[in-house]
């Protein structure tokens, strides 16, 4: 009888630790998501920025040739 109670006690400890770690991970991910949700990586540049590449001017054949030539 005593080994069964020890087994249940150990299983309950493991379950509680697993649940606590899972909740900590979950709420950590939610906090990171909330922090970076409104972070704008692609804001328009400020100052005297110049657009250096306009992809609309090239045809797909020319772009494919550049891809094979330069390995981009």
PDB file of C-alpha atoms in Angstrom:
ATOM      1  CA  UNK A   1       0.000   0.000   0.000  1.00  0.00           C
ATOM      2  CA  UNK A   2       2.811   2.374   0.884  1.00  0.00           C
ATOM      3  CA  UNK A   3       4.670   2.059  -2.470  1.00  0.00           C
ATOM      4  CA  UNK A   4       1.446   2.879  -4.327  1.00  0.00           C
ATOM      5  CA  UNK A   5       0.968   6.065  -2.298  1.00  0.00           C
ATOM      6  CA  UNK A   6       4.581   7.089  -2.940  1.00  0.00           C
ATOM      7  CA  UNK A   7       4.090   6.467  -6.652  1.00  0.00           C
ATOM      8  CA  UNK A   8       0.941   8.619  -6.705  1.00  0.00           C
ATOM      9  CA  UNK A   9       2.707  11.337  -4.693  1.00  0.00           C
ATOM     10  CA  UNK A  10       5.664  11.381  -7.135  1.00  0.00           C
ATOM     11  CA  UNK A  11       3.356  11.392 -10.156  1.00  0.00           C
ATOM     12  CA  UNK A  12       1.438  14.326  -8.675  1.00  0.00           C
ATOM     13  CA  UNK A  13       4.692  16.234  -8.101  1.00  0.00           C
ATOM     14  CA  UNK A  14       5.753  15.675 -11.716  1.00  0.00           C
ATOM     15  CA  UNK A  15       2.318  16.725 -12.974  1.00  0.00           C
ATOM     16  CA  UNK A  16       2.392  19.939 -10.939  1.00  0.00           C
ATOM     17  CA  UNK A  17       5.925  20.815 -12.099  1.00  0.00           C
ATOM     18  CA  UNK A  18       5.017  20.060 -15.733  1.00  0.00           C
ATOM     19  CA  UNK A  19       1.870  22.192 -15.497  1.00  0.00           C
ATOM     20  CA  UNK A  20       3.756  25.090 -13.884  1.00  0.00           C
ATOM     21  CA  UNK A  21       6.496  25.011 -16.550  1.00  0.00           C
ATOM     22  CA  UNK A  22       3.921  24.815 -19.350  1.00  0.00           C
ATOM     23  CA  UNK A  23       2.020  27.805 -17.954  1.00  0.00           C
ATOM     24  CA  UNK A  24       5.253  29.778 -17.534  1.00  0.00           C
ATOM     25  CA  UNK A  25       6.202  29.057 -21.163  1.00  0.00           C
ATOM     26  CA  UNK A  26       2.708  29.909 -22.427  1.00  0.00           C
ATOM     27  CA  UNK A  27       2.459  33.233 -20.606  1.00  0.00           C
ATOM     28  CA  UNK A  28       6.032  34.080 -21.603  1.00  0.00           C
ATOM     29  CA  UNK A  29       5.135  33.604 -25.266  1.00  0.00           C
ATOM     30  CA  UNK A  30       2.001  35.714 -24.824  1.00  0.00           C
ATOM     31  CA  UNK A  31       4.041  38.497 -23.222  1.00  0.00           C
ATOM     32  CA  UNK A  32       6.561  38.445 -26.078  1.00  0.00           C
ATOM     33  CA  UNK A  33       3.754  38.498 -28.628  1.00  0.00           C
ATOM     34  CA  UNK A  34       2.117  41.476 -26.927  1.00  0.00           C
ATOM     35  CA  UNK A  35       5.475  43.293 -26.827  1.00  0.00           C
ATOM     36  CA  UNK A  36       6.225  42.875 -30.539  1.00  0.00           C
ATOM     37  CA  UNK A  37       2.681  43.005 -31.933  1.00  0.00           C
ATOM     38  CA  UNK A  38       2.805  46.712 -32.747  1.00  0.00           C
ATOM     39  CA  UNK A  39       6.479  46.768 -33.712  1.00  0.00           C
ATOM     40  CA  UNK A  40       6.762  48.115 -37.263  1.00  0.00           C
ATOM     41  CA  UNK A  41       9.856  46.727 -38.955  1.00  0.00           C
ATOM     42  CA  UNK A  42       9.102  48.178 -42.343  1.00  0.00           C
ATOM     43  CA  UNK A  43       8.369  51.823 -41.626  1.00  0.00           C
ATOM     44  CA  UNK A  44       9.286  54.176 -44.462  1.00  0.00           C
ATOM     45  CA  UNK A  45      12.843  55.433 -44.091  1.00  0.00           C
ATOM     46  CA  UNK A  46      13.444  58.913 -42.785  1.00  0.00           C
ATOM     47  CA  UNK A  47      15.848  61.485 -44.166  1.00  0.00           C
ATOM     48  CA  UNK A  48      17.277  61.490 -47.669  1.00  0.00           C
ATOM     49  CA  UNK A  49      16.656  57.837 -48.514  1.00  0.00           C
ATOM     50  CA  UNK A  50      16.775  56.802 -52.170  1.00  0.00           C
ATOM     51  CA  UNK A  51      15.017  53.805 -53.647  1.00  0.00           C
ATOM     52  CA  UNK A  52      17.756  51.765 -55.319  1.00  0.00           C
ATOM     53  CA  UNK A  53      15.831  48.901 -56.862  1.00  0.00           C
ATOM     54  CA  UNK A  54      12.527  48.957 -58.692  1.00  0.00           C
ATOM     55  CA  UNK A  55      11.385  45.426 -59.449  1.00  0.00           C
ATOM     56  CA  UNK A  56       8.438  46.519 -61.609  1.00  0.00           C
ATOM     57  CA  UNK A  57      10.732  47.677 -64.438  1.00  0.00           C
ATOM     58  CA  UNK A  58      12.257  44.240 -65.080  1.00  0.00           C
ATOM     59  CA  UNK A  59      10.606  41.410 -66.919  1.00  0.00           C
ATOM     60  CA  UNK A  60      10.601  37.981 -65.336  1.00  0.00           C
ATOM     61  CA  UNK A  61      13.017  36.598 -67.957  1.00  0.00           C
ATOM     62  CA  UNK A  62      15.584  39.275 -67.157  1.00  0.00           C
ATOM     63  CA  UNK A  63      15.134  38.708 -63.436  1.00  0.00           C
ATOM     64  CA  UNK A  64      15.565  34.943 -63.921  1.00  0.00           C
ATOM     65  CA  UNK A  65      18.758  35.560 -65.876  1.00  0.00           C
ATOM     66  CA  UNK A  66      20.136  37.704 -63.034  1.00  0.00           C
ATOM     67  CA  UNK A  67      19.163  34.969 -60.585  1.00  0.00           C
ATOM     68  CA  UNK A  68      21.107  32.304 -62.478  1.00  0.00           C
ATOM     69  CA  UNK A  69      24.065  34.586 -63.165  1.00  0.00           C
ATOM     70  CA  UNK A  70      24.547  35.921 -59.634  1.00  0.00           C
ATOM     71  CA  UNK A  71      23.081  33.048 -57.649  1.00  0.00           C
ATOM     72  CA  UNK A  72      20.751  35.258 -55.649  1.00  0.00           C
TER      73      UNK A  72
END
